[in-house]
Amino acid sequence: MPDKATLELEGMSCAACANAIESALRKAGGVVSATVNLAAEKAYVEYDPGSITKEGLVEVVRNAGYDVKQPKERAVLKVGGMSCASCAAAVEAALKNAEGVLFASVNIATEKATVEYDPTKVSKETLDRIVYESGYEVLGVSGDEEGVSGEEDDDVRKMRDARKRMLGTWAFTIPIMLFMIPEMFFGIMWPNHVIMNTGMILLAIPPLAIFGRKTFVSAFRAVTHGNANMDVLIAMGTGAAFLTGPATFFLSVANYAGVSAMIMAFHLTGRYIEATAKGRASQAIKKLLELGAKTARVIRGDEEVEVPIEDVVPGDILAIRPGEKVPTDGEVVEGSTTIDESMATGESMPVKKQPGDQVLGATINQSGFIKVRATKVGKDTFLAQVIKLVEEAQGTKVPIQEFADKVTGIFVPVVVTIALLTLTLWLVFPELMVGLLKRAATAIPWVDPGLGPVTLALSATIAVLVIACPCALGLATPTALLVGSGIGAENGVLIRKGEAIQAMKDVRVVVFDKTGTITKGRPEVTDIVLAKPPAGGSLSEDDLLALAAGVESRSEHPLAVAVVGGAQKRGLTVVPPEDFLSITGKGVSANVAGRRVLVGSRRLMQDEGIDTSGIEEELRRVEEEAKTGMIVAVDGTVQGLIAVADPLKEDSRAAIQELKAMGLDTAIVTGDNRRTAEAIAKKVGITHVVAEVLPNGKVQAITELQNRFGTIAMVGDGINDAPALAQADVGIAIGTGTDIAIESSDITLVRGDLSGVVTAVKLSRATFRKIRQNLFWAFFYNVIAIPVAILGFLHPVMAEIAMATSSITVVTNANLLRRAKVTPD
């Protein structure tokens, strides 16, 4: 069974970097699949642990010229037994020397040790043992006291670093621009030729060598590893521009050293704005991480003890007061309250909870004091599943991205080739190129055809290098996925696969299961009809219901639960059955109190050779009323029927009508009888009905609908309908609370309402619309910009501004997705 790993990458600057890492990982032995998300700066890898380890994956990335951020956690240890600074020094030294400890600091005043460590190499228990072996003891352990997730810290750090480099570059670039103004407007090289040229060179050194150092290091690393990324183009462009500075003392060329600093300044400005926008795009995961409680109040004996959330184990009883977060998934064992579950379902109305009800971690207890038994902790909680699902979605690709990836894979080498051809063209045919430039000079103010041919050749070549960046192409799809998946999570729509976003726009028919999807999935007994003599009639209503409940007590089917519940409401004794047998899709049989009882459909009775003619009229009546009629036969004779109705969900009709208004057709596929299915379909407005389908026949039904209509989305409970969900072009699992079946579906709806289907369709369409817009502008920009740069119509600085703007536009456009209305009207 393959394992999955998520690697946080460092050193990427553009789509070419992402492609290089992805290609290296895919070629590694034991790797089943690999996807690199440039916007999230993560690699999602599926691999065979018998062939390659996670450490091996890290090595593959490093061999490609990039790095992997090691997982890091922070713990604050309350250390007992210290009496002086030497004690603190001893504990600190012991911790620092331990393998896996990245940082350790001990404060004697607070008697606390702050430790940053790699959780894959050292555990909190190991840290405890290290302190103990040093002669001291750990009185308590907590997580990061700042309460800020590592991911958020990382984004803030990146933005702060980008801002420092941007401001540092501009501190030197602005004097360069002031130097250039007298020459540009008055033709004066102030104070003289030598000082001005020397000053431009000296002022350009810090922007390139200090603040732009990462760009050159990244370019060098890429080239030495046989790759070519955006930084290679920027490094070549700024490097060539800078070299004209010293060359101006020996050759007849213009001094572009100052221009190199300006290019770097605009490049780093673009990087800062891009980092800020990407931080906003990836805030979904950060918001989810921040939702979780940091501590829990556990009842130990007669006391309430506040402990770190990591120390809570299944079975612990938690005390939760009004206004507090529910620490982890659990079951209410005492008290009643209302819970705000909007973080999970998007539903703003609070939900009543009482003993026996399930609660989700990170939801808000609003009104009452309750005690909750922890059932799921850590990675098993609902919140952890949601975070995992959103990360998986961000790690997938939509099919349309494959073409963009192919383009970006060869983009940089092609651009370098075009730049060399541009240089050659200008040097070999200077009169032709200058003639074209002179014609355009009157319309384009920044074009100066009076410069020497070598200067013009260098200007055009540098412009080609800096304008033809594949960054916009690389960011077009992942940023939209990043934002879209986050919006979905906020609204209770969990997109598991990026492919679903593209497939959803082509869906022609939405197919619904009935029980638990269109209906509430909590059927109740509505009618008990006794067969008339001579066919039956020897039993009372209570006797009939008691016998049927005895058989159904061994079944977990919703209809069986309804029958047993109906018997219990009447106070009837339910006798346990013997020789119980479940006949899939037809019914059940067993011996109850010495009598052979069958409960099920016509088909079951026909298979057993039992005559149902005496009950057919009543059976048709209840079926036409959208009820499910179950025939009860005792000792080979029909004694009556029990009608069960599963009430419609409040929003089923409205949601289906809105889907139809959006141009989608609808269908129902159910194992129920045709009359009941058609009655339900009529109530909610569904067009096509496929009824009396056994569970293993739903796949065939979906296939037939695909052949008839085209692309199909299937909405089901995600468990019983797993094969049909997998067969559909888009599988939508509808689940309530913690019952989320994510493995069989492409999209999971946390809330049980069909309005989530409307949200999923609207969100998918809006997200894919942004992807198409981004790809169009990214391609259009390069198609227009490169020829313009070749002809010399773009000053290198203008080219860099245009390049930075293209990337910023793509990321900003993706963030505009937040304005889209994705909830039902």
PDB file of N, CA, C and O in Angstrom, residues 337-384:
ATOM      1  N   THR A 337     -27.149  21.906  25.406  1.00  0.00           N
ATOM      2  CA  THR A 337     -26.675  23.211  24.960  1.00  0.00           C
ATOM      3  C   THR A 337     -26.998  23.392  23.483  1.00  0.00           C
ATOM      4  O   THR A 337     -27.629  22.536  22.865  1.00  0.00           O
ATOM      5  N   THR A 338     -26.595  24.509  22.938  1.00  0.00           N
ATOM      6  CA  THR A 338     -26.601  24.697  21.483  1.00  0.00           C
ATOM      7  C   THR A 338     -25.160  24.925  21.048  1.00  0.00           C
ATOM      8  O   THR A 338     -24.377  25.573  21.758  1.00  0.00           O
ATOM      9  N   ILE A 339     -24.829  24.374  19.882  1.00  0.00           N
ATOM     10  CA  ILE A 339     -23.460  24.442  19.375  1.00  0.00           C
ATOM     11  C   ILE A 339     -23.445  25.189  18.047  1.00  0.00           C
ATOM     12  O   ILE A 339     -24.251  24.917  17.153  1.00  0.00           O
ATOM     13  N   ASP A 340     -22.520  26.127  17.915  1.00  0.00           N
ATOM     14  CA  ASP A 340     -22.302  26.813  16.641  1.00  0.00           C
ATOM     15  C   ASP A 340     -21.369  25.948  15.800  1.00  0.00           C
ATOM     16  O   ASP A 340     -20.174  25.848  16.090  1.00  0.00           O
ATOM     17  N   GLU A 341     -21.925  25.291  14.772  1.00  0.00           N
ATOM     18  CA  GLU A 341     -21.136  24.392  13.916  1.00  0.00           C
ATOM     19  C   GLU A 341     -20.814  25.025  12.569  1.00  0.00           C
ATOM     20  O   GLU A 341     -20.511  24.334  11.603  1.00  0.00           O
ATOM     21  N   SER A 342     -20.883  26.355  12.497  1.00  0.00           N
ATOM     22  CA  SER A 342     -20.684  27.033  11.210  1.00  0.00           C
ATOM     23  C   SER A 342     -19.300  26.775  10.629  1.00  0.00           C
ATOM     24  O   SER A 342     -19.120  26.741   9.421  1.00  0.00           O
ATOM     25  N   MET A 343     -18.307  26.576  11.498  1.00  0.00           N
ATOM     26  CA  MET A 343     -16.959  26.330  10.984  1.00  0.00           C
ATOM     27  C   MET A 343     -16.901  25.027  10.195  1.00  0.00           C
ATOM     28  O   MET A 343     -16.062  24.855   9.307  1.00  0.00           O
ATOM     29  N   ALA A 344     -17.798  24.084  10.511  1.00  0.00           N
ATOM     30  CA  ALA A 344     -17.778  22.786   9.842  1.00  0.00           C
ATOM     31  C   ALA A 344     -18.764  22.719   8.693  1.00  0.00           C
ATOM     32  O   ALA A 344     -18.476  22.155   7.640  1.00  0.00           O
ATOM     33  N   THR A 345     -19.929  23.306   8.886  1.00  0.00           N
ATOM     34  CA  THR A 345     -21.004  23.116   7.914  1.00  0.00           C
ATOM     35  C   THR A 345     -21.355  24.366   7.133  1.00  0.00           C
ATOM     36  O   THR A 345     -22.055  24.290   6.128  1.00  0.00           O
ATOM     37  N   GLY A 346     -20.884  25.532   7.589  1.00  0.00           N
ATOM     38  CA  GLY A 346     -21.289  26.764   6.949  1.00  0.00           C
ATOM     39  C   GLY A 346     -22.677  27.207   7.390  1.00  0.00           C
ATOM     40  O   GLY A 346     -23.149  28.272   6.995  1.00  0.00           O
ATOM     41  N   GLU A 347     -23.330  26.420   8.229  1.00  0.00           N
ATOM     42  CA  GLU A 347     -24.675  26.719   8.705  1.00  0.00           C
ATOM     43  C   GLU A 347     -24.598  27.670   9.892  1.00  0.00           C
ATOM     44  O   GLU A 347     -23.966  27.363  10.906  1.00  0.00           O
ATOM     45  N   SER A 348     -25.223  28.840   9.757  1.00  0.00           N
ATOM     46  CA  SER A 348     -25.104  29.854  10.811  1.00  0.00           C
ATOM     47  C   SER A 348     -25.990  29.564  12.018  1.00  0.00           C
ATOM     48  O   SER A 348     -25.718  30.039  13.123  1.00  0.00           O
ATOM     49  N   MET A 349     -27.059  28.801  11.834  1.00  0.00           N
ATOM     50  CA  MET A 349     -27.973  28.514  12.944  1.00  0.00           C
ATOM     51  C   MET A 349     -27.353  27.495  13.906  1.00  0.00           C
ATOM     52  O   MET A 349     -26.853  26.454  13.473  1.00  0.00           O
ATOM     53  N   PRO A 350     -27.390  27.782  15.216  1.00  0.00           N
ATOM     54  CA  PRO A 350     -26.834  26.830  16.190  1.00  0.00           C
ATOM     55  C   PRO A 350     -27.655  25.543  16.241  1.00  0.00           C
ATOM     56  O   PRO A 350     -28.840  25.527  15.916  1.00  0.00           O
ATOM     57  N   VAL A 351     -27.009  24.455  16.658  1.00  0.00           N
ATOM     58  CA  VAL A 351     -27.637  23.129  16.686  1.00  0.00           C
ATOM     59  C   VAL A 351     -27.783  22.673  18.130  1.00  0.00           C
ATOM     60  O   VAL A 351     -26.828  22.755  18.912  1.00  0.00           O
ATOM     61  N   LYS A 352     -28.981  22.188  18.500  1.00  0.00           N
ATOM     62  CA  LYS A 352     -29.213  21.713  19.863  1.00  0.00           C
ATOM     63  C   LYS A 352     -28.482  20.396  20.095  1.00  0.00           C
ATOM     64  O   LYS A 352     -28.446  19.520  19.228  1.00  0.00           O
ATOM     65  N   LYS A 353     -27.870  20.266  21.275  1.00  0.00           N
ATOM     66  CA  LYS A 353     -27.155  19.037  21.638  1.00  0.00           C
ATOM     67  C   LYS A 353     -27.596  18.594  23.031  1.00  0.00           C
ATOM     68  O   LYS A 353     -27.748  19.415  23.939  1.00  0.00           O
ATOM     69  N   GLN A 354     -27.752  17.274  23.172  1.00  0.00           N
ATOM     70  CA  GLN A 354     -28.102  16.690  24.460  1.00  0.00           C
ATOM     71  C   GLN A 354     -27.382  15.352  24.588  1.00  0.00           C
ATOM     72  O   GLN A 354     -26.716  14.921  23.639  1.00  0.00           O
ATOM     73  N   PRO A 355     -27.449  14.695  25.744  1.00  0.00           N
ATOM     74  CA  PRO A 355     -26.720  13.432  25.915  1.00  0.00           C
ATOM     75  C   PRO A 355     -26.985  12.453  24.770  1.00  0.00           C
ATOM     76  O   PRO A 355     -28.128  12.248  24.357  1.00  0.00           O
ATOM     77  N   GLY A 356     -25.890  11.881  24.264  1.00  0.00           N
ATOM     78  CA  GLY A 356     -25.976  10.946  23.148  1.00  0.00           C
ATOM     79  C   GLY A 356     -25.646  11.567  21.813  1.00  0.00           C
ATOM     80  O   GLY A 356     -25.310  10.870  20.851  1.00  0.00           O
ATOM     81  N   ASP A 357     -25.709  12.914  21.728  1.00  0.00           N
ATOM     82  CA  ASP A 357     -25.406  13.592  20.468  1.00  0.00           C
ATOM     83  C   ASP A 357     -23.894  13.746  20.282  1.00  0.00           C
ATOM     84  O   ASP A 357     -23.138  13.863  21.252  1.00  0.00           O
ATOM     85  N   GLN A 358     -23.486  13.766  18.999  1.00  0.00           N
ATOM     86  CA  GLN A 358     -22.072  13.935  18.673  1.00  0.00           C
ATOM     87  C   GLN A 358     -21.735  15.418  18.549  1.00  0.00           C
ATOM     88  O   GLN A 358     -22.549  16.220  18.077  1.00  0.00           O
ATOM     89  N   VAL A 359     -20.541  15.790  18.985  1.00  0.00           N
ATOM     90  CA  VAL A 359     -20.044  17.160  18.807  1.00  0.00           C
ATOM     91  C   VAL A 359     -18.693  17.104  18.110  1.00  0.00           C
ATOM     92  O   VAL A 359     -17.973  16.108  18.188  1.00  0.00           O
ATOM     93  N   LEU A 360     -18.380  18.201  17.425  1.00  0.00           N
ATOM     94  CA  LEU A 360     -17.140  18.267  16.653  1.00  0.00           C
ATOM     95  C   LEU A 360     -16.155  19.214  17.306  1.00  0.00           C
ATOM     96  O   LEU A 360     -16.538  20.280  17.811  1.00  0.00           O
ATOM     97  N   GLY A 361     -14.884  18.827  17.290  1.00  0.00           N
ATOM     98  CA  GLY A 361     -13.849  19.688  17.816  1.00  0.00           C
ATOM     99  C   GLY A 361     -13.790  21.000  17.049  1.00  0.00           C
ATOM    100  O   GLY A 361     -14.014  21.037  15.840  1.00  0.00           O
ATOM    101  N   ALA A 362     -13.510  22.104  17.777  1.00  0.00           N
ATOM    102  CA  ALA A 362     -13.356  23.450  17.221  1.00  0.00           C
ATOM    103  C   ALA A 362     -14.686  24.166  17.020  1.00  0.00           C
ATOM    104  O   ALA A 362     -14.706  25.336  16.663  1.00  0.00           O
ATOM    105  N   THR A 363     -15.823  23.480  17.247  1.00  0.00           N
ATOM    106  CA  THR A 363     -17.099  24.183  17.235  1.00  0.00           C
ATOM    107  C   THR A 363     -17.272  24.924  18.565  1.00  0.00           C
ATOM    108  O   THR A 363     -16.537  24.669  19.520  1.00  0.00           O
ATOM    109  N   ILE A 364     -18.240  25.842  18.617  1.00  0.00           N
ATOM    110  CA  ILE A 364     -18.373  26.720  19.787  1.00  0.00           C
ATOM    111  C   ILE A 364     -19.605  26.341  20.614  1.00  0.00           C
ATOM    112  O   ILE A 364     -20.720  26.297  20.099  1.00  0.00           O
ATOM    113  N   ASN A 365     -19.370  26.072  21.891  1.00  0.00           N
ATOM    114  CA  ASN A 365     -20.469  25.823  22.827  1.00  0.00           C
ATOM    115  C   ASN A 365     -21.099  27.173  23.184  1.00  0.00           C
ATOM    116  O   ASN A 365     -20.425  28.062  23.698  1.00  0.00           O
ATOM    117  N   GLN A 366     -22.397  27.306  22.915  1.00  0.00           N
ATOM    118  CA  GLN A 366     -22.999  28.623  23.064  1.00  0.00           C
ATOM    119  C   GLN A 366     -23.709  28.872  24.381  1.00  0.00           C
ATOM    120  O   GLN A 366     -23.497  29.887  25.023  1.00  0.00           O
ATOM    121  N   SER A 367     -24.569  27.945  24.812  1.00  0.00           N
ATOM    122  CA  SER A 367     -25.486  28.331  25.885  1.00  0.00           C
ATOM    123  C   SER A 367     -25.385  27.556  27.198  1.00  0.00           C
ATOM    124  O   SER A 367     -25.696  28.108  28.248  1.00  0.00           O
ATOM    125  N   GLY A 368     -24.986  26.292  27.169  1.00  0.00           N
ATOM    126  CA  GLY A 368     -25.045  25.495  28.391  1.00  0.00           C
ATOM    127  C   GLY A 368     -23.737  24.817  28.743  1.00  0.00           C
ATOM    128  O   GLY A 368     -22.843  24.685  27.920  1.00  0.00           O
ATOM    129  N   PHE A 369     -23.645  24.387  29.998  1.00  0.00           N
ATOM    130  CA  PHE A 369     -22.473  23.621  30.441  1.00  0.00           C
ATOM    131  C   PHE A 369     -22.698  22.151  30.083  1.00  0.00           C
ATOM    132  O   PHE A 369     -23.752  21.579  30.388  1.00  0.00           O
ATOM    133  N   ILE A 370     -21.725  21.541  29.437  1.00  0.00           N
ATOM    134  CA  ILE A 370     -21.841  20.131  29.048  1.00  0.00           C
ATOM    135  C   ILE A 370     -20.564  19.380  29.380  1.00  0.00           C
ATOM    136  O   ILE A 370     -19.494  19.974  29.521  1.00  0.00           O
ATOM    137  N   LYS A 371     -20.745  18.065  29.519  1.00  0.00           N
ATOM    138  CA  LYS A 371     -19.602  17.172  29.638  1.00  0.00           C
ATOM    139  C   LYS A 371     -19.592  16.277  28.405  1.00  0.00           C
ATOM    140  O   LYS A 371     -20.636  15.765  27.989  1.00  0.00           O
ATOM    141  N   VAL A 372     -18.399  16.129  27.834  1.00  0.00           N
ATOM    142  CA  VAL A 372     -18.257  15.401  26.573  1.00  0.00           C
ATOM    143  C   VAL A 372     -17.202  14.318  26.717  1.00  0.00           C
ATOM    144  O   VAL A 372     -16.125  14.561  27.278  1.00  0.00           O
ATOM    145  N   ARG A 373     -17.521  13.116  26.235  1.00  0.00           N
ATOM    146  CA  ARG A 373     -16.532  12.041  26.206  1.00  0.00           C
ATOM    147  C   ARG A 373     -15.782  12.119  24.879  1.00  0.00           C
ATOM    148  O   ARG A 373     -16.388  12.066  23.804  1.00  0.00           O
ATOM    149  N   ALA A 374     -14.460  12.278  24.954  1.00  0.00           N
ATOM    150  CA  ALA A 374     -13.650  12.367  23.737  1.00  0.00           C
ATOM    151  C   ALA A 374     -13.695  11.038  22.983  1.00  0.00           C
ATOM    152  O   ALA A 374     -13.475   9.979  23.573  1.00  0.00           O
ATOM    153  N   THR A 375     -14.021  11.086  21.694  1.00  0.00           N
ATOM    154  CA  THR A 375     -14.065   9.870  20.873  1.00  0.00           C
ATOM    155  C   THR A 375     -12.955   9.834  19.834  1.00  0.00           C
ATOM    156  O   THR A 375     -12.439   8.777  19.509  1.00  0.00           O
ATOM    157  N   LYS A 376     -12.602  11.013  19.309  1.00  0.00           N
ATOM    158  CA  LYS A 376     -11.525  11.082  18.314  1.00  0.00           C
ATOM    159  C   LYS A 376     -10.607  12.240  18.658  1.00  0.00           C
ATOM    160  O   LYS A 376     -11.065  13.325  19.025  1.00  0.00           O
ATOM    161  N   VAL A 377      -9.305  12.000  18.542  1.00  0.00           N
ATOM    162  CA  VAL A 377      -8.329  13.038  18.876  1.00  0.00           C
ATOM    163  C   VAL A 377      -7.270  13.105  17.775  1.00  0.00           C
ATOM    164  O   VAL A 377      -7.155  12.193  16.952  1.00  0.00           O
ATOM    165  N   GLY A 378      -6.514  14.200  17.782  1.00  0.00           N
ATOM    166  CA  GLY A 378      -5.397  14.327  16.842  1.00  0.00           C
ATOM    167  C   GLY A 378      -5.817  14.259  15.395  1.00  0.00           C
ATOM    168  O   GLY A 378      -6.773  14.906  14.958  1.00  0.00           O
ATOM    169  N   LYS A 379      -5.140  13.432  14.636  1.00  0.00           N
ATOM    170  CA  LYS A 379      -5.365  13.356  13.186  1.00  0.00           C
ATOM    171  C   LYS A 379      -6.679  12.677  12.823  1.00  0.00           C
ATOM    172  O   LYS A 379      -7.070  12.689  11.650  1.00  0.00           O
ATOM    173  N   ASP A 380      -7.350  12.080  13.801  1.00  0.00           N
ATOM    174  CA  ASP A 380      -8.617  11.402  13.520  1.00  0.00           C
ATOM    175  C   ASP A 380      -9.824  12.323  13.624  1.00  0.00           C
ATOM    176  O   ASP A 380     -10.939  11.932  13.270  1.00  0.00           O
ATOM    177  N   THR A 381      -9.642  13.550  14.107  1.00  0.00           N
ATOM    178  CA  THR A 381     -10.782  14.444  14.298  1.00  0.00           C
ATOM    179  C   THR A 381     -11.318  14.957  12.976  1.00  0.00           C
ATOM    180  O   THR A 381     -10.648  14.921  11.943  1.00  0.00           O
ATOM    181  N   PHE A 382     -12.534  15.468  13.043  1.00  0.00           N
ATOM    182  CA  PHE A 382     -13.174  16.042  11.860  1.00  0.00           C
ATOM    183  C   PHE A 382     -12.339  17.175  11.291  1.00  0.00           C
ATOM    184  O   PHE A 382     -12.123  17.264  10.080  1.00  0.00           O
ATOM    185  N   LEU A 383     -11.858  18.078  12.157  1.00  0.00           N
ATOM    186  CA  LEU A 383     -11.077  19.221  11.695  1.00  0.00           C
ATOM    187  C   LEU A 383      -9.812  18.758  10.986  1.00  0.00           C
ATOM    188  O   LEU A 383      -9.434  19.304   9.943  1.00  0.00           O
ATOM    189  N   ALA A 384      -9.137  17.733  11.549  1.00  0.00           N
ATOM    190  CA  ALA A 384      -7.927  17.203  10.919  1.00  0.00           C
ATOM    191  C   ALA A 384      -8.246  16.616   9.555  1.00  0.00           C
ATOM    192  O   ALA A 384      -7.461  16.754   8.606  1.00  0.00           O
TER     193      ALA A 384
END
